[in-house]
């Protein structure tokens, strides 16, 4: 019995250490992304590899699949931002914004995809919070692409996604991750205003004299 408890404690301690490392790397990613630093993507890649293991162990299967997607997007984001930096004129950030109708179409399509994924997870897996987890997964997939394309409104999507995730992670006793997502919510608000300011400055620079 003592050995079983020791194995349980050792497993929890290892998972907690991995969660802390993943949390710090994820925080580095979002801070660097806010500053539009190319180095946000290597931090994202390392964090997602750790979180894939953590989410699978916690039976958040949609989140585990999401982390694998994040790993791929970290590579794409590195390539996209690097190419953009080489092609843009000096002083241009490449930050852009999409129309309200485009965002409405994205929200509708993503919500439907989330419902389908939630149904599959609820019916065919042991996933907890199947529908909520699926919606945050679907919207995170879409929003990560917006980050890679430097769309200003990506930060507003993250505010909502992160707030929902806080509830889920508290229920799963992932306290480091919960604290991270509280910080994420705050940083996402700041990031929106920082990127919007950059976008407005860029627009002013391109206006004809």
GROMACS .gro file of N, CA, C and O in nm, residues 93-158:
model
  264
   93UNK      N    1   0.508   4.634  -3.972
   93UNK     CA    2   0.496   4.517  -3.884
   93UNK      C    3   0.423   4.400  -3.950
   93UNK      O    4   0.438   4.286  -3.908
   94UNK      N    5   0.342   4.430  -4.051
   94UNK     CA    6   0.265   4.324  -4.117
   94UNK      C    7   0.137   4.289  -4.046
   94UNK      O    8   0.066   4.196  -4.086
   95UNK      N    9   0.102   4.362  -3.939
   95UNK     CA   10  -0.024   4.337  -3.867
   95UNK      C   11  -0.140   4.377  -3.956
   95UNK      O   12  -0.137   4.480  -4.024
   96UNK      N   13  -0.245   4.295  -3.957
   96UNK     CA   14  -0.360   4.321  -4.044
   96UNK      C   15  -0.490   4.299  -3.966
   96UNK      O   16  -0.488   4.257  -3.850
   97UNK      N   17  -0.603   4.327  -4.031
   97UNK     CA   18  -0.734   4.301  -3.970
   97UNK      C   19  -0.829   4.256  -4.079
   97UNK      O   20  -0.816   4.298  -4.195
   98UNK      N   21  -0.922   4.167  -4.042
   98UNK     CA   22  -1.020   4.116  -4.135
   98UNK      C   23  -1.156   4.181  -4.109
   98UNK      O   24  -1.181   4.235  -4.000
   99UNK      N   25  -1.245   4.173  -4.206
   99UNK     CA   26  -1.376   4.237  -4.196
   99UNK      C   27  -1.465   4.167  -4.093
   99UNK      O   28  -1.444   4.050  -4.059
  100UNK      N   29  -1.568   4.240  -4.048
  100UNK     CA   30  -1.662   4.184  -3.950
  100UNK      C   31  -1.735   4.063  -4.009
  100UNK      O   32  -1.760   3.964  -3.938
  101UNK      N   33  -1.770   4.068  -4.137
  101UNK     CA   34  -1.840   3.956  -4.199
  101UNK      C   35  -1.752   3.831  -4.204
  101UNK      O   36  -1.801   3.720  -4.184
  102UNK      N   37  -1.622   3.851  -4.227
  102UNK     CA   38  -1.530   3.737  -4.228
  102UNK      C   39  -1.524   3.674  -4.090
  102UNK      O   40  -1.527   3.551  -4.075
  103UNK      N   41  -1.518   3.757  -3.987
  103UNK     CA   42  -1.514   3.705  -3.850
  103UNK      C   43  -1.644   3.632  -3.814
  103UNK      O   44  -1.640   3.527  -3.747
  104UNK      N   45  -1.759   3.684  -3.857
  104UNK     CA   46  -1.886   3.618  -3.829
  104UNK      C   47  -1.891   3.481  -3.896
  104UNK      O   48  -1.939   3.383  -3.836
  105UNK      N   49  -1.842   3.473  -4.018
  105UNK     CA   50  -1.838   3.343  -4.087
  105UNK      C   51  -1.744   3.246  -4.016
  105UNK      O   52  -1.774   3.127  -4.004
  106UNK      N   53  -1.630   3.297  -3.968
  106UNK     CA   54  -1.536   3.214  -3.894
  106UNK      C   55  -1.597   3.160  -3.765
  106UNK      O   56  -1.583   3.043  -3.732
  107UNK      N   57  -1.669   3.247  -3.695
  107UNK     CA   58  -1.731   3.207  -3.568
  107UNK      C   59  -1.836   3.099  -3.591
  107UNK      O   60  -1.842   2.998  -3.521
  108UNK      N   61  -1.923   3.121  -3.693
  108UNK     CA   62  -2.027   3.024  -3.723
  108UNK      C   63  -1.970   2.889  -3.763
  108UNK      O   64  -2.012   2.784  -3.711
  109UNK      N   65  -1.875   2.890  -3.854
  109UNK     CA   66  -1.814   2.764  -3.901
  109UNK      C   67  -1.738   2.693  -3.791
  109UNK      O   68  -1.746   2.569  -3.779
  110UNK      N   69  -1.669   2.769  -3.710
  110UNK     CA   70  -1.590   2.708  -3.602
  110UNK      C   71  -1.681   2.649  -3.494
  110UNK      O   72  -1.653   2.540  -3.441
  111UNK      N   73  -1.791   2.717  -3.463
  111UNK     CA   74  -1.885   2.665  -3.364
  111UNK      C   75  -1.946   2.533  -3.409
  111UNK      O   76  -1.962   2.439  -3.329
  112UNK      N   77  -1.981   2.523  -3.537
  112UNK     CA   78  -2.035   2.397  -3.591
  112UNK      C   79  -1.931   2.286  -3.581
  112UNK      O   80  -1.961   2.173  -3.541
  113UNK      N   81  -1.807   2.317  -3.619
  113UNK     CA   82  -1.699   2.217  -3.610
  113UNK      C   83  -1.681   2.172  -3.465
  113UNK      O   84  -1.658   2.053  -3.438
  114UNK      N   85  -1.693   2.266  -3.371
  114UNK     CA   86  -1.681   2.232  -3.229
  114UNK      C   87  -1.790   2.139  -3.181
  114UNK      O   88  -1.766   2.048  -3.102
  115UNK      N   89  -1.913   2.161  -3.231
  115UNK     CA   90  -2.025   2.072  -3.194
  115UNK      C   91  -2.003   1.930  -3.247
  115UNK      O   92  -2.029   1.832  -3.177
  116UNK      N   93  -1.956   1.921  -3.370
  116UNK     CA   94  -1.929   1.788  -3.428
  116UNK      C   95  -1.820   1.716  -3.350
  116UNK      O   96  -1.833   1.598  -3.314
  117UNK      N   97  -1.711   1.788  -3.321
  117UNK     CA   98  -1.602   1.729  -3.244
  117UNK      C   99  -1.648   1.690  -3.104
  117UNK      O  100  -1.614   1.582  -3.053
  118UNK      N  101  -1.729   1.774  -3.041
  118UNK     CA  102  -1.781   1.745  -2.908
  118UNK      C  103  -1.866   1.619  -2.906
  118UNK      O  104  -1.855   1.536  -2.814
  119UNK      N  105  -1.950   1.602  -3.010
  119UNK     CA  106  -2.034   1.482  -3.020
  119UNK      C  107  -1.948   1.357  -3.032
  119UNK      O  108  -1.971   1.256  -2.964
  120UNK      N  109  -1.847   1.364  -3.117
  120UNK     CA  110  -1.759   1.248  -3.137
  120UNK      C  111  -1.684   1.213  -3.009
  120UNK      O  112  -1.673   1.094  -2.972
  121UNK      N  113  -1.635   1.315  -2.940
  121UNK     CA  114  -1.562   1.291  -2.816
  121UNK      C  115  -1.654   1.236  -2.706
  121UNK      O  116  -1.616   1.150  -2.627
  122UNK      N  117  -1.778   1.287  -2.703
  122UNK     CA  118  -1.873   1.243  -2.601
  122UNK      C  119  -1.919   1.099  -2.624
  122UNK      O  120  -1.936   1.022  -2.530
  123UNK      N  121  -1.934   1.061  -2.751
  123UNK     CA  122  -1.989   0.931  -2.784
  123UNK      C  123  -1.883   0.820  -2.789
  123UNK      O  124  -1.912   0.706  -2.755
  124UNK      N  125  -1.762   0.855  -2.828
  124UNK     CA  126  -1.665   0.750  -2.861
  124UNK      C  127  -1.535   0.754  -2.779
  124UNK      O  128  -1.447   0.672  -2.804
  125UNK      N  129  -1.524   0.845  -2.683
  125UNK     CA  130  -1.403   0.851  -2.602
  125UNK      C  131  -1.440   0.869  -2.455
  125UNK      O  132  -1.558   0.886  -2.421
  126UNK      N  133  -1.338   0.868  -2.370
  126UNK     CA  134  -1.361   0.891  -2.227
  126UNK      C  135  -1.334   1.036  -2.189
  126UNK      O  136  -1.308   1.069  -2.073
  127UNK      N  137  -1.341   1.129  -2.285
  127UNK     CA  138  -1.308   1.270  -2.262
  127UNK      C  139  -1.401   1.333  -2.159
  127UNK      O  140  -1.522   1.310  -2.159
  128UNK      N  141  -1.345   1.413  -2.071
  128UNK     CA  142  -1.422   1.496  -1.978
  128UNK      C  143  -1.454   1.629  -2.046
  128UNK      O  144  -1.380   1.676  -2.132
  129UNK      N  145  -1.568   1.690  -2.004
  129UNK     CA  146  -1.610   1.820  -2.059
  129UNK      C  147  -1.605   1.818  -2.212
  129UNK      O  148  -1.550   1.910  -2.275
  130UNK      N  149  -1.660   1.713  -2.271
  130UNK     CA  150  -1.641   1.687  -2.414
  130UNK      C  151  -1.680   1.805  -2.502
  130UNK      O  152  -1.604   1.844  -2.592
  131UNK      N  153  -1.798   1.864  -2.478
  131UNK     CA  154  -1.845   1.972  -2.566
  131UNK      C  155  -1.772   2.104  -2.541
  131UNK      O  156  -1.736   2.175  -2.636
  132UNK      N  157  -1.749   2.136  -2.413
  132UNK     CA  158  -1.675   2.259  -2.382
  132UNK      C  159  -1.533   2.249  -2.434
  132UNK      O  160  -1.481   2.341  -2.498
  133UNK      N  161  -1.469   2.136  -2.406
  133UNK     CA  162  -1.331   2.116  -2.449
  133UNK      C  163  -1.320   2.120  -2.601
  133UNK      O  164  -1.225   2.175  -2.658
  134UNK      N  165  -1.421   2.064  -2.670
  134UNK     CA  166  -1.420   2.063  -2.816
  134UNK      C  167  -1.435   2.203  -2.873
  134UNK      O  168  -1.371   2.239  -2.973
  135UNK      N  169  -1.521   2.285  -2.810
  135UNK     CA  170  -1.538   2.422  -2.858
  135UNK      C  171  -1.411   2.505  -2.841
  135UNK      O  172  -1.370   2.578  -2.932
  136UNK      N  173  -1.349   2.494  -2.723
  136UNK     CA  174  -1.225   2.569  -2.703
  136UNK      C  175  -1.116   2.519  -2.797
  136UNK      O  176  -1.033   2.597  -2.845
  137UNK      N  177  -1.118   2.389  -2.825
  137UNK     CA  178  -1.021   2.333  -2.919
  137UNK      C  179  -1.044   2.389  -3.059
  137UNK      O  180  -0.950   2.434  -3.126
  138UNK      N  181  -1.168   2.386  -3.105
  138UNK     CA  182  -1.199   2.434  -3.240
  138UNK      C  183  -1.163   2.582  -3.256
  138UNK      O  184  -1.102   2.622  -3.356
  139UNK      N  185  -1.200   2.661  -3.157
  139UNK     CA  186  -1.171   2.805  -3.166
  139UNK      C  187  -1.022   2.833  -3.151
  139UNK      O  188  -0.969   2.927  -3.212
  140UNK      N  189  -0.953   2.752  -3.073
  140UNK     CA  190  -0.809   2.769  -3.059
  140UNK      C  191  -0.736   2.737  -3.189
  140UNK      O  192  -0.638   2.802  -3.225
  141UNK      N  193  -0.785   2.634  -3.259
  141UNK     CA  194  -0.728   2.599  -3.390
  141UNK      C  195  -0.739   2.717  -3.485
  141UNK      O  196  -0.642   2.758  -3.551
  142UNK      N  197  -0.860   2.773  -3.493
  142UNK     CA  198  -0.883   2.886  -3.583
  142UNK      C  199  -0.802   3.009  -3.541
  142UNK      O  200  -0.739   3.075  -3.624
  143UNK      N  201  -0.800   3.037  -3.410
  143UNK     CA  202  -0.735   3.159  -3.363
  143UNK      C  203  -0.584   3.152  -3.374
  143UNK      O  204  -0.518   3.254  -3.399
  144UNK      N  205  -0.527   3.034  -3.357
  144UNK     CA  206  -0.382   3.020  -3.374
  144UNK      C  207  -0.341   3.054  -3.517
  144UNK      O  208  -0.236   3.114  -3.540
  145UNK      N  209  -0.425   3.019  -3.613
  145UNK     CA  210  -0.398   3.056  -3.752
  145UNK      C  211  -0.401   3.208  -3.767
  145UNK      O  212  -0.318   3.266  -3.839
  146UNK      N  213  -0.494   3.274  -3.696
  146UNK     CA  214  -0.500   3.420  -3.701
  146UNK      C  215  -0.373   3.484  -3.644
  146UNK      O  216  -0.328   3.587  -3.693
  147UNK      N  217  -0.316   3.421  -3.541
  147UNK     CA  218  -0.190   3.471  -3.486
  147UNK      C  219  -0.080   3.462  -3.591
  147UNK      O  220  -0.004   3.557  -3.613
  148UNK      N  221  -0.072   3.346  -3.656
  148UNK     CA  222   0.031   3.326  -3.759
  148UNK      C  223   0.015   3.424  -3.874
  148UNK      O  224   0.114   3.463  -3.936
  149UNK      N  225  -0.109   3.466  -3.902
  149UNK     CA  226  -0.135   3.564  -4.008
  149UNK      C  227  -0.132   3.707  -3.956
  149UNK      O  228  -0.155   3.801  -4.031
  150UNK      N  229  -0.108   3.725  -3.827
  150UNK     CA  230  -0.098   3.856  -3.762
  150UNK      C  231  -0.227   3.938  -3.775
  150UNK      O  232  -0.225   4.057  -3.806
  151UNK      N  233  -0.341   3.873  -3.747
  151UNK     CA  234  -0.470   3.941  -3.747
  151UNK      C  235  -0.496   3.997  -3.607
  151UNK      O  236  -0.493   3.922  -3.508
  152UNK      N  237  -0.522   4.126  -3.598
  152UNK     CA  238  -0.534   4.194  -3.469
  152UNK      C  239  -0.635   4.127  -3.377
  152UNK      O  240  -0.610   4.106  -3.257
  153UNK      N  241  -0.752   4.091  -3.430
  153UNK     CA  242  -0.862   4.041  -3.347
  153UNK      C  243  -0.836   3.904  -3.287
  153UNK      O  244  -0.918   3.856  -3.208
  154UNK      N  245  -0.725   3.840  -3.323
  154UNK     CA  246  -0.695   3.712  -3.260
  154UNK      C  247  -0.695   3.723  -3.109
  154UNK      O  248  -0.735   3.631  -3.039
  155UNK      N  249  -0.652   3.837  -3.057
  155UNK     CA  250  -0.643   3.855  -2.912
  155UNK      C  251  -0.780   3.855  -2.845
  155UNK      O  252  -0.794   3.808  -2.731
  156UNK      N  253  -0.882   3.907  -2.913
  156UNK     CA  254  -1.016   3.907  -2.855
  156UNK      C  255  -1.073   3.765  -2.848
  156UNK      O  256  -1.141   3.729  -2.751
  157UNK      N  257  -1.043   3.684  -2.949
  157UNK     CA  258  -1.083   3.543  -2.942
  157UNK      C  259  -1.017   3.475  -2.823
  157UNK      O  260  -1.081   3.396  -2.751
  158UNK      N  261  -0.888   3.505  -2.802
  158UNK     CA  262  -0.816   3.440  -2.692
  158UNK      C  263  -0.874   3.479  -2.556
  158UNK      O  264  -0.873   3.399  -2.462
   0.00000   0.00000   0.00000
